[in-house]
CSV table of C-alpha atoms and ligand atoms in Angstrom, one decimal:
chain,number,residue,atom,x,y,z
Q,1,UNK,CA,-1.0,-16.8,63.2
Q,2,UNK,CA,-3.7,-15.6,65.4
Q,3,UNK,CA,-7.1,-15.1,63.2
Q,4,UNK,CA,-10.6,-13.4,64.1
Q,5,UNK,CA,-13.4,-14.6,62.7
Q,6,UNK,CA,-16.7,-12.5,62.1
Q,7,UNK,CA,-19.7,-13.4,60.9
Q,8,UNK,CA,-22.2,-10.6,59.8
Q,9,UNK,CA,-25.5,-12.7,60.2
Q,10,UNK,CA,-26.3,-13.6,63.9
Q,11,UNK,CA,-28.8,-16.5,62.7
Q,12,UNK,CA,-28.1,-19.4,64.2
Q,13,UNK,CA,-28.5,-21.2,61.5
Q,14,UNK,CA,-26.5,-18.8,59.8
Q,15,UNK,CA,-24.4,-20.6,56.2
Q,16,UNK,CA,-21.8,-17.7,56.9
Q,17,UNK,CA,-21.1,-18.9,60.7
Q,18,UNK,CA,-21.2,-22.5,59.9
Q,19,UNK,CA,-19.0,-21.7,56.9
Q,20,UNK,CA,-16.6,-19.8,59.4
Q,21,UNK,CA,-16.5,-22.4,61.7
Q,22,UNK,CA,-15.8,-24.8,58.8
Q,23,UNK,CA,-12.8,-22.9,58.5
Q,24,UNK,CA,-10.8,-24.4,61.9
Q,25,UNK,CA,-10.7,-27.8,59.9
Q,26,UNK,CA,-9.5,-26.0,56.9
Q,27,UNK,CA,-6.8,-24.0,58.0
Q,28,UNK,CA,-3.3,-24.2,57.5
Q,29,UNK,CA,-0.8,-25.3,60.2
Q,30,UNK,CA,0.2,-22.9,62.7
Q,31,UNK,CA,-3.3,-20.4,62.0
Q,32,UNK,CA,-5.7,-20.5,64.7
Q,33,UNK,CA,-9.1,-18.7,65.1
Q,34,UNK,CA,-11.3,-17.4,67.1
Q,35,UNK,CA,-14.7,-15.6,66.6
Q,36,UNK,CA,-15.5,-12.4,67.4
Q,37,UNK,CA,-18.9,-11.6,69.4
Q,38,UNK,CA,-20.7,-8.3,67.0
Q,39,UNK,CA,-24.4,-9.2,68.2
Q,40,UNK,CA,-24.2,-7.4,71.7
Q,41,UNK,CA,-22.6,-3.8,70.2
Q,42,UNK,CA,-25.2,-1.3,70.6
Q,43,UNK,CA,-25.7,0.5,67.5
Q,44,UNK,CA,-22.8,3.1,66.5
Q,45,UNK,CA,-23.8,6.4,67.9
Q,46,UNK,CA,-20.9,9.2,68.4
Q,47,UNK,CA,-22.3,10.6,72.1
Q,48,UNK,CA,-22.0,6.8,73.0
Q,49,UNK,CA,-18.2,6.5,71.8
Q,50,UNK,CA,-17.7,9.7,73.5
Q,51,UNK,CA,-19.0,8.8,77.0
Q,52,UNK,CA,-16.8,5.7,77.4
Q,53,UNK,CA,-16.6,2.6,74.9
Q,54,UNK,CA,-19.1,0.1,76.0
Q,55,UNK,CA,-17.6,-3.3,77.0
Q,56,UNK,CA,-18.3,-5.0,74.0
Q,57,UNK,CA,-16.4,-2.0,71.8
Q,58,UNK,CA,-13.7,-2.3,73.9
Q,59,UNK,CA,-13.1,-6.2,73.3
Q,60,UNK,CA,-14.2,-6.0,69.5
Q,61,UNK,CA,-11.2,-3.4,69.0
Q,62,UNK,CA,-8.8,-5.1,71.4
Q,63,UNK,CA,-9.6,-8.4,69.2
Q,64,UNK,CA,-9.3,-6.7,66.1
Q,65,UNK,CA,-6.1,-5.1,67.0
Q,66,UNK,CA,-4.5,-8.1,68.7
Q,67,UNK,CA,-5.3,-10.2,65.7
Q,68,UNK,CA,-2.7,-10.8,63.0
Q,69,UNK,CA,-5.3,-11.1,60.6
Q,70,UNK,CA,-9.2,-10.7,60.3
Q,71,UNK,CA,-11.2,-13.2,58.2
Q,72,UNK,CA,-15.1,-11.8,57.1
Q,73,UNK,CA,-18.1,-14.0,56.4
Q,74,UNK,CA,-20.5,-11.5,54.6
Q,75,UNK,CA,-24.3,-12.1,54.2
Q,76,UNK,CA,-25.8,-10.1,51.6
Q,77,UNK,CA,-28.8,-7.7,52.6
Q,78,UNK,CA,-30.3,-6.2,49.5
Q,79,UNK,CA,-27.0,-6.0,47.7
Q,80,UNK,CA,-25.0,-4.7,50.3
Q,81,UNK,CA,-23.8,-5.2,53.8
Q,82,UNK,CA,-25.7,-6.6,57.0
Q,83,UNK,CA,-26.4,-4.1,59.7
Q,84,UNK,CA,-24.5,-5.6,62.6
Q,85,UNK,CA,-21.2,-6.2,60.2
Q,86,UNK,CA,-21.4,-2.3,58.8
Q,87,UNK,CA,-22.1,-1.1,62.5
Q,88,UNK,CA,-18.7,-3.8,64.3
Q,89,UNK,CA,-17.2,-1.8,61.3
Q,90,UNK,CA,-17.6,1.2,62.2
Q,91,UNK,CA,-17.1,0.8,65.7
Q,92,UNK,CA,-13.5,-0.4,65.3
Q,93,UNK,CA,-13.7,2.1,62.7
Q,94,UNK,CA,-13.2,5.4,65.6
Q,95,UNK,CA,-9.8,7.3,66.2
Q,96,UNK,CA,-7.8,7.2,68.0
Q,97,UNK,CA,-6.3,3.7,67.1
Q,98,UNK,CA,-8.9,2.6,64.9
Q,99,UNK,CA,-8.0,-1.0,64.4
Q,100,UNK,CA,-8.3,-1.8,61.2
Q,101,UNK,CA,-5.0,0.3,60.2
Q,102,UNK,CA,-3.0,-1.6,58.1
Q,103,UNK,CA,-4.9,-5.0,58.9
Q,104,UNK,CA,-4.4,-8.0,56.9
Q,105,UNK,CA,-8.5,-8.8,56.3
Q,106,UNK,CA,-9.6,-12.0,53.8
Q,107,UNK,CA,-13.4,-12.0,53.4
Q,108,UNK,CA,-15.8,-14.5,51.7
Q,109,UNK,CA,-19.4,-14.6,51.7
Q,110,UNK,CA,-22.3,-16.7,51.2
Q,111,UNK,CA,-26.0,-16.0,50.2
Q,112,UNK,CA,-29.0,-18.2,49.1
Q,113,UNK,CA,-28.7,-16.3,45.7
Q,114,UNK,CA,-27.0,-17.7,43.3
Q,115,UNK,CA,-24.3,-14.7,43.0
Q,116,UNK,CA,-22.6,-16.0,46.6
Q,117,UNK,CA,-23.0,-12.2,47.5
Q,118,UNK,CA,-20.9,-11.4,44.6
Q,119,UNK,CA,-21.9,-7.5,45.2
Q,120,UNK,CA,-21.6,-7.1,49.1
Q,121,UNK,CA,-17.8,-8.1,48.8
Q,122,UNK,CA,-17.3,-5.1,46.4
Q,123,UNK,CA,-18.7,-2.7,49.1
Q,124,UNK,CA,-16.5,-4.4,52.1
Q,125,UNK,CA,-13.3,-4.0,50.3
Q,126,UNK,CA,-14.3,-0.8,48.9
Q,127,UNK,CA,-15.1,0.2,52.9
Q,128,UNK,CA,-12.4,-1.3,54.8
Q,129,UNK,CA,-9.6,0.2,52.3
Q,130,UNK,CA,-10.6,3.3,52.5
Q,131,UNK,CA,-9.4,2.7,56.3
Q,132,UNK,CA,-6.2,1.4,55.4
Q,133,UNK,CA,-6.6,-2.5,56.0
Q,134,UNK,CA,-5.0,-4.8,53.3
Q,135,UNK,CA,-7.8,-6.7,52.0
Q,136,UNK,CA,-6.8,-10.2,50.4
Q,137,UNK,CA,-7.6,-9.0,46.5
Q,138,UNK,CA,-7.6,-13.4,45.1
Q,139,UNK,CA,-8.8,-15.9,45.3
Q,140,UNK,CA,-12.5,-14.6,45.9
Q,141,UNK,CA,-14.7,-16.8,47.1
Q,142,UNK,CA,-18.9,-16.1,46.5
Q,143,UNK,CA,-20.5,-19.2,48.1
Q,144,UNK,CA,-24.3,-19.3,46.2
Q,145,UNK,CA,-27.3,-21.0,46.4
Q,146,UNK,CA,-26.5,-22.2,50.4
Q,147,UNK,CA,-29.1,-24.2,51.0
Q,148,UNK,CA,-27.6,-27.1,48.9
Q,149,UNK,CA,-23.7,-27.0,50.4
Q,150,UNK,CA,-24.6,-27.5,53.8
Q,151,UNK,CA,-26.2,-30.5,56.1
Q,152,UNK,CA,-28.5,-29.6,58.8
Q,153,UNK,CA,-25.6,-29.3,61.5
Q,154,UNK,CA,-24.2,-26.7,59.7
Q,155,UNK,CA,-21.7,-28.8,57.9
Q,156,UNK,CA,-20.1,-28.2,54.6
Q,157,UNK,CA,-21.6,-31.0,52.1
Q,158,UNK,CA,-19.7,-29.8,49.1
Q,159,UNK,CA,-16.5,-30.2,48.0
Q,160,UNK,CA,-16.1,-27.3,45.8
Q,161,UNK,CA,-16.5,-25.0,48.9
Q,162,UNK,CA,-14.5,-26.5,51.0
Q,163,UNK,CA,-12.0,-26.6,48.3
Q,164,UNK,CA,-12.5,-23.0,47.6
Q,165,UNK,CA,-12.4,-21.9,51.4
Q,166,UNK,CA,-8.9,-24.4,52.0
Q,167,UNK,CA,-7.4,-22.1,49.2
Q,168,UNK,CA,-8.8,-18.5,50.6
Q,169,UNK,CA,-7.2,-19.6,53.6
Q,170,UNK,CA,-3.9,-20.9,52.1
Q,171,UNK,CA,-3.5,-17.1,50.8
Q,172,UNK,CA,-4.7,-15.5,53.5
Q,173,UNK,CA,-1.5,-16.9,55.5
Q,174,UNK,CA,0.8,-16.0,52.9
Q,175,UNK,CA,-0.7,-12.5,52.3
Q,176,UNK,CA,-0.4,-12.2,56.4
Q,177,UNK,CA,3.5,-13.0,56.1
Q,178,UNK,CA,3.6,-10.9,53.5
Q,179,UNK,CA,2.5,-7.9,54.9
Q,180,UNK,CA,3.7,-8.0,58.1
Q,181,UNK,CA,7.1,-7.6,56.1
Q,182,UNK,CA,5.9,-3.9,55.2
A,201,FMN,C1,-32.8,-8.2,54.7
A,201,FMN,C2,-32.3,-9.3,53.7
A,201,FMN,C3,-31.8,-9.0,52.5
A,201,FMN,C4,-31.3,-9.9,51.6
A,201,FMN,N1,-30.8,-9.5,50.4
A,201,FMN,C5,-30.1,-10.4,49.6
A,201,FMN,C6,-29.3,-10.0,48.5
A,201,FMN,O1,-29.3,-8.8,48.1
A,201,FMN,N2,-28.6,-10.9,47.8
A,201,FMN,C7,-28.6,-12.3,48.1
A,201,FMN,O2,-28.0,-13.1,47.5
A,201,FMN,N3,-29.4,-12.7,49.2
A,201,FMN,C8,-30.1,-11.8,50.0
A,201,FMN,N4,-30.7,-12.2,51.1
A,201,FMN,C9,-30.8,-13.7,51.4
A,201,FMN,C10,-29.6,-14.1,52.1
A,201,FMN,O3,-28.6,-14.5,51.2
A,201,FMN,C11,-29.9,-15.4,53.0
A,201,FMN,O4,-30.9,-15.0,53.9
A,201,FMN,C12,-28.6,-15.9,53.6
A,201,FMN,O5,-29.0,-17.2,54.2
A,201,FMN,C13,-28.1,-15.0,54.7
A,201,FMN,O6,-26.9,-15.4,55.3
A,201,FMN,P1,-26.9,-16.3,56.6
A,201,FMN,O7,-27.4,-17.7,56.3
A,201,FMN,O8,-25.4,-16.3,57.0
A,201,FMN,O9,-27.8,-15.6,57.7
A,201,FMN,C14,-31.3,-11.3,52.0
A,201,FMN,C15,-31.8,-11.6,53.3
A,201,FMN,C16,-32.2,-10.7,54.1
A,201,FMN,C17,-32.7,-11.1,55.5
C-alpha cells in the first residue's frame, strides 16, 4: 500500500513533518510512504494552469493519483488551513482528472495549542469531500501543546501520540482495503 505523505508547514522544525516522518516506524506491514514536495508550487492561479502545469503540479498530481492513499499532517493557521496545504489542494484540485476523486485520504494534525488543530481538521474534510475523496471519519487524531511530545531531532517523546498515530494508521490501511472494494 503505497502512501503520500504531506505536510502543510514547510518549517523545518515543523511538529507536523517530524510527526509524518514518525509515521514510517509506525506503519503497518506492507504500507510504505513517501512525502510529497508542496513548498516549490507557485501559488494557484488559473492563467498558470492554463498555459501548461508547472513541473512541480505535474508531479504533485501524478503522486496523488498514483498513491493508494494520501495521509495529511495539518498545522493550524488562525483556525483554519495553512497556505501552501490549501493552495497543493487546489492544485490537484483542477479538471480534468483532478486527483483527489474517490481518494482514500487520513489526516491528523498537530498545533502548539492545546486543541491539536481540533478546528482545521473540520475544514480539510469539509474541503476534500466536497471533491469526492473518502476521508478516514475515526480515529481522529489532534496532537496539542507540541512542544512537550517531541525531542529536539524531531522525535516523538510521548507515548500517547505515537500510540494515537500507530492506530490512525492501523485504520487508514483497512479503510484503503475497504474502499478500493467500491
Ligand atoms: C499564521 C499562524 C497562525 C496560527 N494559528 C493557530 C491556530 O489557529 N491554532 C493553533 O492551535 N495554533 C496556531 N498557530 C501555532 C501553530 O500551531 C504552531 O506554530 C505549530 O508549531 C505549527 O505547526 P508546525 O510545527 O508543523 O509548523 C499558528 C501559527 C501561525 C504561524
Amino acid at each position: 500500500m503505497k502512501i503520500l505523505g504531506i505536510s502543510g508547514s514547510l518549517r523545518k522544525a515543523s511538529f507536523n513533518t517530524a510527526a509524518l516522518r514518525a509515521c514510517h516506524e509506525l506503519m503497518p506491514q506492507g504500507m510504505t510512504l513517501e512525502m510529497a514536495e508542496i513548498g516549490d508550487l507557485p501559488m494557484f492561479n488559473q492563467d498558470i494552469f492554463d498555459a501548461g502545469l508547472p513541473e512541480s503540479a505535474k508531479c504533485l498530481r501524478a503522486a496523488v493519483t498514483a498513491a493508494d492513499g494520501v495521509l495529511i499532517a495539518s498545522p493550524e493557521y488562525n483556525f483554519s488551513l495553512s497556505p501552501v496545504l490549501k493552495n497543493a489542494i487546489d492544485w490537484a484540485s483542477r479538471p480534468p482528472n483532478q486527483s483527489w476523486q474517490d481518494k482514500p485520504v487520513a489526516v491528523f494534525s498537530v498545533s502548539g495549542g492545546p486543541l491539536g488543530g481540533a478546528r482545521v481538521q473540520y475544514d480539510i474534510r469539509r474541503i476534500l469531500g466536497q471533491l469526492w475523496a473518502h476521508v478516514l471519519p475515526r480515529p481522529e487524531v489532534f496532537i496539542g501543546s507540541a512542544q512537550g511530545k517531541f525531542d529536539a531531532q524531531g522525535k516523538i517523546t510521548d507515548e500517547a501520540t505515537r500510540k494515537f498515530l500507530t492506530d490512525l494508521l492501523a485504520g487508514f490501511g483497512t479503510w484503503i482495503t475497504r474502499m478500493q472494494k467500491k
